[in-house]
PDB file of C-alpha atoms in Angstrom:
ATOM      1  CA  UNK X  26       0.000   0.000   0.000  1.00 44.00           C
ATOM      2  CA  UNK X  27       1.123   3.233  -0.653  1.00 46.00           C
ATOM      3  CA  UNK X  28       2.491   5.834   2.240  1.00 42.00           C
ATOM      4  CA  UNK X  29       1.087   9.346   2.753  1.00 44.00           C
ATOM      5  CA  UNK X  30      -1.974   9.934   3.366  1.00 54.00           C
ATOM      6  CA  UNK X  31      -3.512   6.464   2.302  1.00 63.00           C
ATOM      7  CA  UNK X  32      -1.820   5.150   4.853  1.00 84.00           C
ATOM      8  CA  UNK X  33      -3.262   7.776   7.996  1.00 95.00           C
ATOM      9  CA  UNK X  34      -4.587   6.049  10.828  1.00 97.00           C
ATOM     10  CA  UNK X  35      -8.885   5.297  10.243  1.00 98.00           C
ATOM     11  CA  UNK X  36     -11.018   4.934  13.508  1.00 98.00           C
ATOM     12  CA  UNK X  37     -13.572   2.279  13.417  1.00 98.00           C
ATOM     13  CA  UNK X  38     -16.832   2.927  15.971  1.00 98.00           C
ATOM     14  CA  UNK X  39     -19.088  -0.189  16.292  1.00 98.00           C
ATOM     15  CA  UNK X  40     -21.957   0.859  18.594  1.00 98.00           C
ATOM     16  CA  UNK X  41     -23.910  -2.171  19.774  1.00 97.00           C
ATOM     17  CA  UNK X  42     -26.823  -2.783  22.296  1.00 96.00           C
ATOM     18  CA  UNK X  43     -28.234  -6.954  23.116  1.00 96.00           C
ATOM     19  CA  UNK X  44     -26.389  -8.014  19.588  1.00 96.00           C
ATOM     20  CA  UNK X  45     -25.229 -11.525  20.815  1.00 97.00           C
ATOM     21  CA  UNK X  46     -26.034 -13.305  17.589  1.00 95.00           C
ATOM     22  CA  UNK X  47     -24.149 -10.794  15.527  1.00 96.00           C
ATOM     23  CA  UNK X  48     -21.350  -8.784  17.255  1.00 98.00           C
ATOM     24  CA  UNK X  49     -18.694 -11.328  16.935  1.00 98.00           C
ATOM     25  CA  UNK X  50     -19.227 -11.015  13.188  1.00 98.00           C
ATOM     26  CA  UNK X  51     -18.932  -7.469  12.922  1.00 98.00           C
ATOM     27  CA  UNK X  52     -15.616  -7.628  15.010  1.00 98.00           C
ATOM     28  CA  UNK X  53     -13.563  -9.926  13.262  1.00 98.00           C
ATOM     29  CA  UNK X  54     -14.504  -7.767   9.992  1.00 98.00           C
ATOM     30  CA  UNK X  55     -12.914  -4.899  11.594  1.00 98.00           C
ATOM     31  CA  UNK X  56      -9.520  -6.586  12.732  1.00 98.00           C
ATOM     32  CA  UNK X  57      -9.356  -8.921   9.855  1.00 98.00           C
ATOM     33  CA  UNK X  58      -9.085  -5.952   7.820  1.00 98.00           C
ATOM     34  CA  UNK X  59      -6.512  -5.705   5.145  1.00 97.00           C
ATOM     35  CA  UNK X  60      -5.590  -2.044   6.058  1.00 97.00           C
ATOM     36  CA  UNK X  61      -3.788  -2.258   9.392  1.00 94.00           C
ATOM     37  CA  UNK X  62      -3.419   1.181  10.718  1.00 97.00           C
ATOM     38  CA  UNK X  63      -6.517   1.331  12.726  1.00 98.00           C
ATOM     39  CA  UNK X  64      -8.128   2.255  15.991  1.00 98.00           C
ATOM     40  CA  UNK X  65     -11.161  -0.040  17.169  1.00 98.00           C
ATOM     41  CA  UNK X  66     -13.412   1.367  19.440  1.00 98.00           C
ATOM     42  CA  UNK X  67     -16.480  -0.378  20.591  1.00 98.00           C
ATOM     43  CA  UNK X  68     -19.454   1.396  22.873  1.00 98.00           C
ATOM     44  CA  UNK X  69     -22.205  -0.967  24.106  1.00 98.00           C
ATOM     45  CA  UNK X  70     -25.115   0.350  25.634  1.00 96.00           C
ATOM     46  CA  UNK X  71     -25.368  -1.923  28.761  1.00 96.00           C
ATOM     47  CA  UNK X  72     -26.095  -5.164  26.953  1.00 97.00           C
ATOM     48  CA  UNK X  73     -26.946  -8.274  28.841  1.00 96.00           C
ATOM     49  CA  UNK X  74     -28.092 -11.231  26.597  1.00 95.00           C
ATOM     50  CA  UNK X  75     -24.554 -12.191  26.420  1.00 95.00           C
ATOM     51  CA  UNK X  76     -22.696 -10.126  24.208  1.00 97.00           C
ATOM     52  CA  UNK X  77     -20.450  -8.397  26.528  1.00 97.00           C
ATOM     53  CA  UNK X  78     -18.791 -12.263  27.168  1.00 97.00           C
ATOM     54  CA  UNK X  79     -18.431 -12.108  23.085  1.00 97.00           C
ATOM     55  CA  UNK X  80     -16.779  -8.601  22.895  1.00 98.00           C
ATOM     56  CA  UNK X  81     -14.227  -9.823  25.768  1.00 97.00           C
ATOM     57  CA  UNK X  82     -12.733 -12.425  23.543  1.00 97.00           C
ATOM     58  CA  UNK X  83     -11.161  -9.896  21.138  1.00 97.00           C
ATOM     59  CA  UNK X  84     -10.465  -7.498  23.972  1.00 95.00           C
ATOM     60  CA  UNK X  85      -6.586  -7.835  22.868  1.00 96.00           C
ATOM     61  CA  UNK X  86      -7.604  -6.459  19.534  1.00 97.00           C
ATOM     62  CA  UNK X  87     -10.093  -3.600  20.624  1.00 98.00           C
ATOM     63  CA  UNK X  88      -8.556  -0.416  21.361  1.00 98.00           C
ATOM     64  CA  UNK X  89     -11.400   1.139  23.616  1.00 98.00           C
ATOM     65  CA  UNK X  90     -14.410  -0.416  25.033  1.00 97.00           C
ATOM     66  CA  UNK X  91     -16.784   1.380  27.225  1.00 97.00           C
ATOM     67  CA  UNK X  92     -20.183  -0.557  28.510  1.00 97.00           C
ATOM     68  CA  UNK X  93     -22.590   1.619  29.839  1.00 96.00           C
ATOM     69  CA  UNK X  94     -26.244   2.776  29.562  1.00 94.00           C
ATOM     70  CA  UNK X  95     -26.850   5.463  26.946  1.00 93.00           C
ATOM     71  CA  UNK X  96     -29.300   7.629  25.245  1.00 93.00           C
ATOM     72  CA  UNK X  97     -28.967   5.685  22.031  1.00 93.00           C
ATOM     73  CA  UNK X  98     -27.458   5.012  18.944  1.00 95.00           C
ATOM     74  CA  UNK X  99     -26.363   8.484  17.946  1.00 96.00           C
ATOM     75  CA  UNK X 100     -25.221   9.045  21.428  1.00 97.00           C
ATOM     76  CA  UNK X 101     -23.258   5.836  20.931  1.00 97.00           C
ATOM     77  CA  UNK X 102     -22.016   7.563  17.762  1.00 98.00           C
ATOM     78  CA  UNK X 103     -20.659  10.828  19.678  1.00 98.00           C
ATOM     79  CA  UNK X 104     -18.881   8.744  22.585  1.00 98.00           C
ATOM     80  CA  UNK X 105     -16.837   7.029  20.148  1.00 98.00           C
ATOM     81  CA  UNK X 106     -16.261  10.207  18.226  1.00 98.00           C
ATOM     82  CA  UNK X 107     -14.994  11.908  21.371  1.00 98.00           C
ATOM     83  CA  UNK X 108     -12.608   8.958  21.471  1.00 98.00           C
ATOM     84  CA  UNK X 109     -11.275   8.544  18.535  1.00 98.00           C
ATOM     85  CA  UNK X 110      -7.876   9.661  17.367  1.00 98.00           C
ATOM     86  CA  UNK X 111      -7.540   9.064  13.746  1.00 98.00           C
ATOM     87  CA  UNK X 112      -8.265  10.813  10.986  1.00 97.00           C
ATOM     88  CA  UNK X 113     -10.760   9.177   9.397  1.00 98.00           C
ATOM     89  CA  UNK X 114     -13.585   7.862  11.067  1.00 98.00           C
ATOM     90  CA  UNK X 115     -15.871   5.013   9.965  1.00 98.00           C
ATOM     91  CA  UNK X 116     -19.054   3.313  11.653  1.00 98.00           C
ATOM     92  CA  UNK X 117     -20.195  -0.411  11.518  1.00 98.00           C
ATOM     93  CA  UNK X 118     -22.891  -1.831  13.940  1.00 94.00           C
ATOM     94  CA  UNK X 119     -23.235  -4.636  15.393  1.00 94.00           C
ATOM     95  CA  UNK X 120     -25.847  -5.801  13.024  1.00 92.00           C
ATOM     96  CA  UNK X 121     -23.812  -5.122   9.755  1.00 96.00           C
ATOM     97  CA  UNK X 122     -19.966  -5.980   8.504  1.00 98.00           C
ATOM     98  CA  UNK X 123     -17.067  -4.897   6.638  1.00 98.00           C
ATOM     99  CA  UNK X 124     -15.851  -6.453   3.039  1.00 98.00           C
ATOM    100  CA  UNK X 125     -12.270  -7.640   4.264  1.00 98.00           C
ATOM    101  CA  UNK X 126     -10.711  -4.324   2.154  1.00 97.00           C
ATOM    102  CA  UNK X 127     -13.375  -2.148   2.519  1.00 98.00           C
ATOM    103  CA  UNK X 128     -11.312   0.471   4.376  1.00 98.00           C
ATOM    104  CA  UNK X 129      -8.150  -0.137   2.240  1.00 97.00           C
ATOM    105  CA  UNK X 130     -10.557   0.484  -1.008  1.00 96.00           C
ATOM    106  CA  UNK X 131     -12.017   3.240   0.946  1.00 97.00           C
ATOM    107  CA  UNK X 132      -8.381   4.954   1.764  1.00 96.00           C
ATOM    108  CA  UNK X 133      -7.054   3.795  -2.413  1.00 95.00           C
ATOM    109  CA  UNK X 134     -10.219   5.508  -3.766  1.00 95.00           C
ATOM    110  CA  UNK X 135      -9.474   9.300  -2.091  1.00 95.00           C
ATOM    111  CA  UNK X 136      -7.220  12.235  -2.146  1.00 93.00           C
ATOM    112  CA  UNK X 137      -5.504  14.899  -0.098  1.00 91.00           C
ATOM    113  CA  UNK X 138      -8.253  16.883  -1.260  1.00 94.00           C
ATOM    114  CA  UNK X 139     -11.398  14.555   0.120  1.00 97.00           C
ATOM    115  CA  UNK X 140     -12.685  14.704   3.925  1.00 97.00           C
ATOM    116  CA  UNK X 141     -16.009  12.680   3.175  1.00 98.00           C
ATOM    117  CA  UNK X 142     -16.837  10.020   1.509  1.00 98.00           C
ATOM    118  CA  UNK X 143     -19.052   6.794   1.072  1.00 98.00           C
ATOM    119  CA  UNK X 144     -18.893   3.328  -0.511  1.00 98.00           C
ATOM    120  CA  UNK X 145     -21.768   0.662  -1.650  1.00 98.00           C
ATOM    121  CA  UNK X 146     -23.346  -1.763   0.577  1.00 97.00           C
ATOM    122  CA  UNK X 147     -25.057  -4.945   0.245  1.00 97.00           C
ATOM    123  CA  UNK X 148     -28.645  -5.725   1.586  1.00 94.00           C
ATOM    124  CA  UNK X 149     -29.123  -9.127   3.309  1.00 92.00           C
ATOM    125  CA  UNK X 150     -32.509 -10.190   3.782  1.00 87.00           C
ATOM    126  CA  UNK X 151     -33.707 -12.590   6.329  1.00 79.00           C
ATOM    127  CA  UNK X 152     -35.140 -14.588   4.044  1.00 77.00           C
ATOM    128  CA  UNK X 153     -31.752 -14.782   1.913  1.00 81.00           C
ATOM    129  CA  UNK X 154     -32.358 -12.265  -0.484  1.00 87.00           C
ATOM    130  CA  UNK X 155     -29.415 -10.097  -1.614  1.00 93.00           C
ATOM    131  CA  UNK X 156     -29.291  -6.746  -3.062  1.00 93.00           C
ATOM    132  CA  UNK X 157     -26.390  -4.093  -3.845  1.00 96.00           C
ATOM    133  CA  UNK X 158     -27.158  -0.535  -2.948  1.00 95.00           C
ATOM    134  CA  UNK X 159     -24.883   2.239  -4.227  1.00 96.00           C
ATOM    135  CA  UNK X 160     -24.841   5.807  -2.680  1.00 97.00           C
ATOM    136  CA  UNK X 161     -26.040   8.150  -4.573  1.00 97.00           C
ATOM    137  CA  UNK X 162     -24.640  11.417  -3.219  1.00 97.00           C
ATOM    138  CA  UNK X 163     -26.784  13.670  -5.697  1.00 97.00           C
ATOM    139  CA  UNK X 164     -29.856  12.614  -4.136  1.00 97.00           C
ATOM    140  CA  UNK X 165     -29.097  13.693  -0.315  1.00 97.00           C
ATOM    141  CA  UNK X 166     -31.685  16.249  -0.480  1.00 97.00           C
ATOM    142  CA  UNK X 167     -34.514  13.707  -0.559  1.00 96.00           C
ATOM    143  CA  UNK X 168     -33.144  10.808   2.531  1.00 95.00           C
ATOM    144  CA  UNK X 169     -30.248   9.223   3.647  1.00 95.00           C
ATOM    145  CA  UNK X 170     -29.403   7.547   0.000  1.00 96.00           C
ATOM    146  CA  UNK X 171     -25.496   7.326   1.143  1.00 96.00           C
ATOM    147  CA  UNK X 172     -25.171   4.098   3.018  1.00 95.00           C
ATOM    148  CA  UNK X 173     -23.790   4.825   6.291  1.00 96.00           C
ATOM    149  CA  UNK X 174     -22.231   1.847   7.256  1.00 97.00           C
ATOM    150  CA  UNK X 175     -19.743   2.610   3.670  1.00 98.00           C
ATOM    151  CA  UNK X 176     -19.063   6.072   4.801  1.00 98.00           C
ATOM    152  CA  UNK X 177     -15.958   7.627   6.589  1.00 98.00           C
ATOM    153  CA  UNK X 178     -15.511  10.745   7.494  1.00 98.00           C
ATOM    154  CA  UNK X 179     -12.487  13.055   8.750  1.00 98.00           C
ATOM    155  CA  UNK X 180     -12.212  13.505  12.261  1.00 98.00           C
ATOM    156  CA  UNK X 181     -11.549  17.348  11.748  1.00 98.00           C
ATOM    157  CA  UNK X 182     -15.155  17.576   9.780  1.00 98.00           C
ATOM    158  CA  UNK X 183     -17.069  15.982  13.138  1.00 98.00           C
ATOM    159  CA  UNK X 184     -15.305  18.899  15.599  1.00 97.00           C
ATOM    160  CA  UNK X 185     -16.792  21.575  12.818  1.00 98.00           C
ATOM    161  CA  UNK X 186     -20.462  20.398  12.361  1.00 98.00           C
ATOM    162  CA  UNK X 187     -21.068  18.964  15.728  1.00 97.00           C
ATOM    163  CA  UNK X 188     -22.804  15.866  17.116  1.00 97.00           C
ATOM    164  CA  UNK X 189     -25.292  13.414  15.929  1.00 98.00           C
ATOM    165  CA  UNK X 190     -28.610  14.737  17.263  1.00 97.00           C
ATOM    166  CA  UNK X 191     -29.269  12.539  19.802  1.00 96.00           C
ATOM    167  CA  UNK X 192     -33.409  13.250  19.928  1.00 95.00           C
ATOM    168  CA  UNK X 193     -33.155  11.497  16.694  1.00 95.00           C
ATOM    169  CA  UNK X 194     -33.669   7.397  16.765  1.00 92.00           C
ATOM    170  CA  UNK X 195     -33.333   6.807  13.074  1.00 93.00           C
ATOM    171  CA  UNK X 196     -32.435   9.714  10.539  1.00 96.00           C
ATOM    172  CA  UNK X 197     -29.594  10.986  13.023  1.00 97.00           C
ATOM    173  CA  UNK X 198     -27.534  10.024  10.269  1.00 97.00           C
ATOM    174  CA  UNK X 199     -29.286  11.786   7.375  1.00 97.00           C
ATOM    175  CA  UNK X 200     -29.229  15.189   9.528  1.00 98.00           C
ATOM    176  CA  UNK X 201     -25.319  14.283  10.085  1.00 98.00           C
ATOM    177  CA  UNK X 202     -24.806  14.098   6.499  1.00 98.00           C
ATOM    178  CA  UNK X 203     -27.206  17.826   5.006  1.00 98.00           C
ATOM    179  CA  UNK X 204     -25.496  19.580   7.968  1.00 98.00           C
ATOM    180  CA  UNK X 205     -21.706  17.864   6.274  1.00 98.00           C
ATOM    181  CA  UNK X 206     -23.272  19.146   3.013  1.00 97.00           C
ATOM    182  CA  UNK X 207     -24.874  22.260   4.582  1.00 96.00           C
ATOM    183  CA  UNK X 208     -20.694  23.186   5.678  1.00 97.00           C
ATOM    184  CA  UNK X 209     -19.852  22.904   2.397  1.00 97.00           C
ATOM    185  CA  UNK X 210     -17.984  19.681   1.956  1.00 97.00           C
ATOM    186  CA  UNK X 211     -17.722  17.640  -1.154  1.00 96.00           C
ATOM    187  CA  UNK X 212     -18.409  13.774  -0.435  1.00 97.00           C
ATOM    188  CA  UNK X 213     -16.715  11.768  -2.588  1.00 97.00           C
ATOM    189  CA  UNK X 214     -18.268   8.357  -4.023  1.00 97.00           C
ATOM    190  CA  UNK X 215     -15.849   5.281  -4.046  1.00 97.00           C
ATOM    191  CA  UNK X 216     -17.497   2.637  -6.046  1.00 96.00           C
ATOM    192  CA  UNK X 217     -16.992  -0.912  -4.093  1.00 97.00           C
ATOM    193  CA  UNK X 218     -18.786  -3.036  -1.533  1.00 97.00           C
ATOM    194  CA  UNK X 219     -17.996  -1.698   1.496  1.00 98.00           C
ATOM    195  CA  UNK X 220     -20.026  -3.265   4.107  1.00 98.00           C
ATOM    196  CA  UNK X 221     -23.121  -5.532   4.399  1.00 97.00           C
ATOM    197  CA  UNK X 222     -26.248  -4.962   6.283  1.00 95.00           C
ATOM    198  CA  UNK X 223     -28.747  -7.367   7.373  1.00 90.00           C
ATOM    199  CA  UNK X 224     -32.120  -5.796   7.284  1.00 83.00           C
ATOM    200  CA  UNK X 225     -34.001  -4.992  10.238  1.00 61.00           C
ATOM    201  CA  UNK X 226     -33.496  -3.109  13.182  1.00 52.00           C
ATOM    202  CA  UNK X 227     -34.820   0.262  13.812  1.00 49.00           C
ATOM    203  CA  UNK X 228     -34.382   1.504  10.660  1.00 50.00           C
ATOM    204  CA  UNK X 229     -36.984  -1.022   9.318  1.00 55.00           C
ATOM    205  CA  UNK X 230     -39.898   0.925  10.505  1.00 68.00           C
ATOM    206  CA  UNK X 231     -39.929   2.904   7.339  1.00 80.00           C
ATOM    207  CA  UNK X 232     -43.170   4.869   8.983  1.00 84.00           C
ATOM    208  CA  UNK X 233     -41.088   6.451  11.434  1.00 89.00           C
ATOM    209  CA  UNK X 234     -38.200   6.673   9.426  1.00 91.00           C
ATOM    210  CA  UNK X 235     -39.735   9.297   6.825  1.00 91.00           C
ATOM    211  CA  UNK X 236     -41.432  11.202   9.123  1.00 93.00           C
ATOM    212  CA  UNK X 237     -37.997  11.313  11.141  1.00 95.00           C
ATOM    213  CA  UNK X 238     -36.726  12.312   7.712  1.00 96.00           C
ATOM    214  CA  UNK X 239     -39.096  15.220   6.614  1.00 96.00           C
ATOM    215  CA  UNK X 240     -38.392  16.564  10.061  1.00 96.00           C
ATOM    216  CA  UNK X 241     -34.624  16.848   9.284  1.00 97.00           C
ATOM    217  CA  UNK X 242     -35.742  18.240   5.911  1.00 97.00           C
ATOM    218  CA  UNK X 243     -37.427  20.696   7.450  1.00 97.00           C
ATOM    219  CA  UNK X 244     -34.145  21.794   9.525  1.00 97.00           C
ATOM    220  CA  UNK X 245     -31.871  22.178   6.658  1.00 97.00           C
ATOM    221  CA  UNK X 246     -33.623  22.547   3.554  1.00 97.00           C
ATOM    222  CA  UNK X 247     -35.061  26.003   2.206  1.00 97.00           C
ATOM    223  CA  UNK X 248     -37.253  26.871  -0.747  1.00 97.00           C
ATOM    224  CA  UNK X 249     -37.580  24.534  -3.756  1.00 97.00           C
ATOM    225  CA  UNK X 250     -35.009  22.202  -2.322  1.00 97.00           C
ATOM    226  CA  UNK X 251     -37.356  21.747   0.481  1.00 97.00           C
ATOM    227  CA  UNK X 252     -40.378  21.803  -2.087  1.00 97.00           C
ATOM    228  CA  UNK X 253     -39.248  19.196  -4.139  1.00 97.00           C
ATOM    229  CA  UNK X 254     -37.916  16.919  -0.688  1.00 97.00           C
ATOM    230  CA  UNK X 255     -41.182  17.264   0.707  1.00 97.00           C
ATOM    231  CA  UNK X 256     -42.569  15.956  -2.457  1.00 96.00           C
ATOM    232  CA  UNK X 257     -40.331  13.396  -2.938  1.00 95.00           C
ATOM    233  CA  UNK X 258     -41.230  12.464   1.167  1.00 94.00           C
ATOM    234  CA  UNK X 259     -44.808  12.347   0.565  1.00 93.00           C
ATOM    235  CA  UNK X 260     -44.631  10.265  -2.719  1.00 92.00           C
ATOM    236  CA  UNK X 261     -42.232   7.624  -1.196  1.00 88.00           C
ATOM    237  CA  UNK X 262     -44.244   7.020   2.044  1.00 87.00           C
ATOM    238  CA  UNK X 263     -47.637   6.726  -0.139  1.00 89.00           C
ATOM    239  CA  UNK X 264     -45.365   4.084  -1.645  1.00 85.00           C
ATOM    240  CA  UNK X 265     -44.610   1.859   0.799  1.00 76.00           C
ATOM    241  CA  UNK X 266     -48.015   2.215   2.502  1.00 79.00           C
ATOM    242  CA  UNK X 267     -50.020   1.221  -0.851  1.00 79.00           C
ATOM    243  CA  UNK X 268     -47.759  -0.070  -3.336  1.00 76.00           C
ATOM    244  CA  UNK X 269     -44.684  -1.549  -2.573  1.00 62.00           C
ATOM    245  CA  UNK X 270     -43.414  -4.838  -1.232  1.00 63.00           C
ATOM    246  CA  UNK X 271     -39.487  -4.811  -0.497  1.00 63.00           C
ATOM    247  CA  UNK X 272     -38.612  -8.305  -0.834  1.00 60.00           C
ATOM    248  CA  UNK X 273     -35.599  -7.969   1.370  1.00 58.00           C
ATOM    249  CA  UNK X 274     -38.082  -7.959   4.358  1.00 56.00           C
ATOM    250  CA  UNK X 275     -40.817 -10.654   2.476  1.00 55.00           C
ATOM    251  CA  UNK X 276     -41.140 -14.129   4.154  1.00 49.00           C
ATOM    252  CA  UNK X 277     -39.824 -16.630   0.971  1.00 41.00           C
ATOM    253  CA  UNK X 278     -43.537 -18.731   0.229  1.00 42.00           C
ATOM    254  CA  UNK X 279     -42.080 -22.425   1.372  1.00 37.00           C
ATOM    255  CA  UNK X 280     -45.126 -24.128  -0.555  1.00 40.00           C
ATOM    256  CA  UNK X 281     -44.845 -21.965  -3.775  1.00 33.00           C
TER     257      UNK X 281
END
């Protein structure tokens, strides 16, 4: 790998809560990794179903590990942030995983110039279902369609736009990312698998989530750009109420 800047330390936060099925996965993404200089920090929100025993197995190969009640994932998000000391910073919960080189593409795919950007991910259903999901860093305006477990940021662009809005308990993300576009920053699109994601938790209720969303809109956008969102908002949750069946989350028909 080359020296310089592809080669600057990258924190990894993994924020985790009653994951015992999962965690251990997630984990041995982050130190099998292919690009060594990292930091691995992990903040669990009190867990006691047995993952805590997990996360002490690899204790030798996790940096910083705090277990502790919190006020939720985003506030899971800021701890580690506070913690972290490299210059890039990426997130992967305990319910998703890293490619083996998804930091090494991630670090190959930028320049000097670059203090955001985002990968692909891949959907895994329950029922077994696959599907790839680019980023699509035009369409920010209208949701969260950058996959956040793919992203990494620069530590120096957390200090300037502040913390994930903790009174958020799904879009806390997509407000992270229009206030990141709000400062001004370009975010950069590396196209590779990054991580995968296995469908469900919170963000699953999609009711909640868009209404979460057009709240954040509502924050940050102005004028046509909020016009057009709002649109977009009301369209897409008419969607999924009437009209569409994701078959990520559909039970596979046995007897068909």
């Amino acid at each position: 790998m080359e020296q310089g800047h592809k080669y600057e330390k990258v924190t990894i936060i993994t924020v985790v809560y009653n994951a015992v099925n999962t965690i251990e996965g997630t984990i041995l993404s982050v130190i099998n990794q292919t690009y060594k200089n990292l930091q691995y920090i992990i903040i669990d929100g009190g867990s006691t179903d047995g993952t805590l025993n997990i996360i002490e197995k690899y204790q030798n190969r996790i940096d910083l590990f705090v277990s502790e009640p919190d006020n939720g994932i985003g506030d899971g998000f800021n701890k580690g942030i506070s913690m972290a000391t490299g210059e890039w910073i990426g997130m992967i919960n305990a319910d998703d995983w890293y490619a083996v080189d998804a930091v090494e593409n991630i670090m190959k795919g930028i320049s000097n110039d670059d203090f955001v950007c985002c990968g692909n991910i891949r959907l895994i259903g329950a029922n077994g279902i696959e599907r790839d999901k680019k980023s699509k860093v035009s369409w920010l305006n209208f949701g969260m369609y950058i996959m956040h477990p793919s992203c990494f940021v620069r530590r120096s662009v957390y200090m300037q736009v502040g913390q994930y809005d903790i009174g958020l308990r799904i879009a806390m993300d997509f407000d992270m990312f229009l206030r990141i576009k709000r400062f001004g920053y370009h975010i950069r699109h590396v196209d590779k698998i990054v991580a995968y994601m296995r469908m469900g938790g919170v963000s699953n209720d999609t009711v909640k989530m868009h209404r979460e969303e057009l709240r954040v809109m509502k924050r940050h956008l102005r004028g046509v750009d909020y016009l057009l969102s709002w649109a977009f908002n009301y369209l897409n949750r008419l969607r999924w109420r009437y009209f569409y069946k994701d078959p990520l989350r559909e039970p596979i028909n046995l007897q068909s």
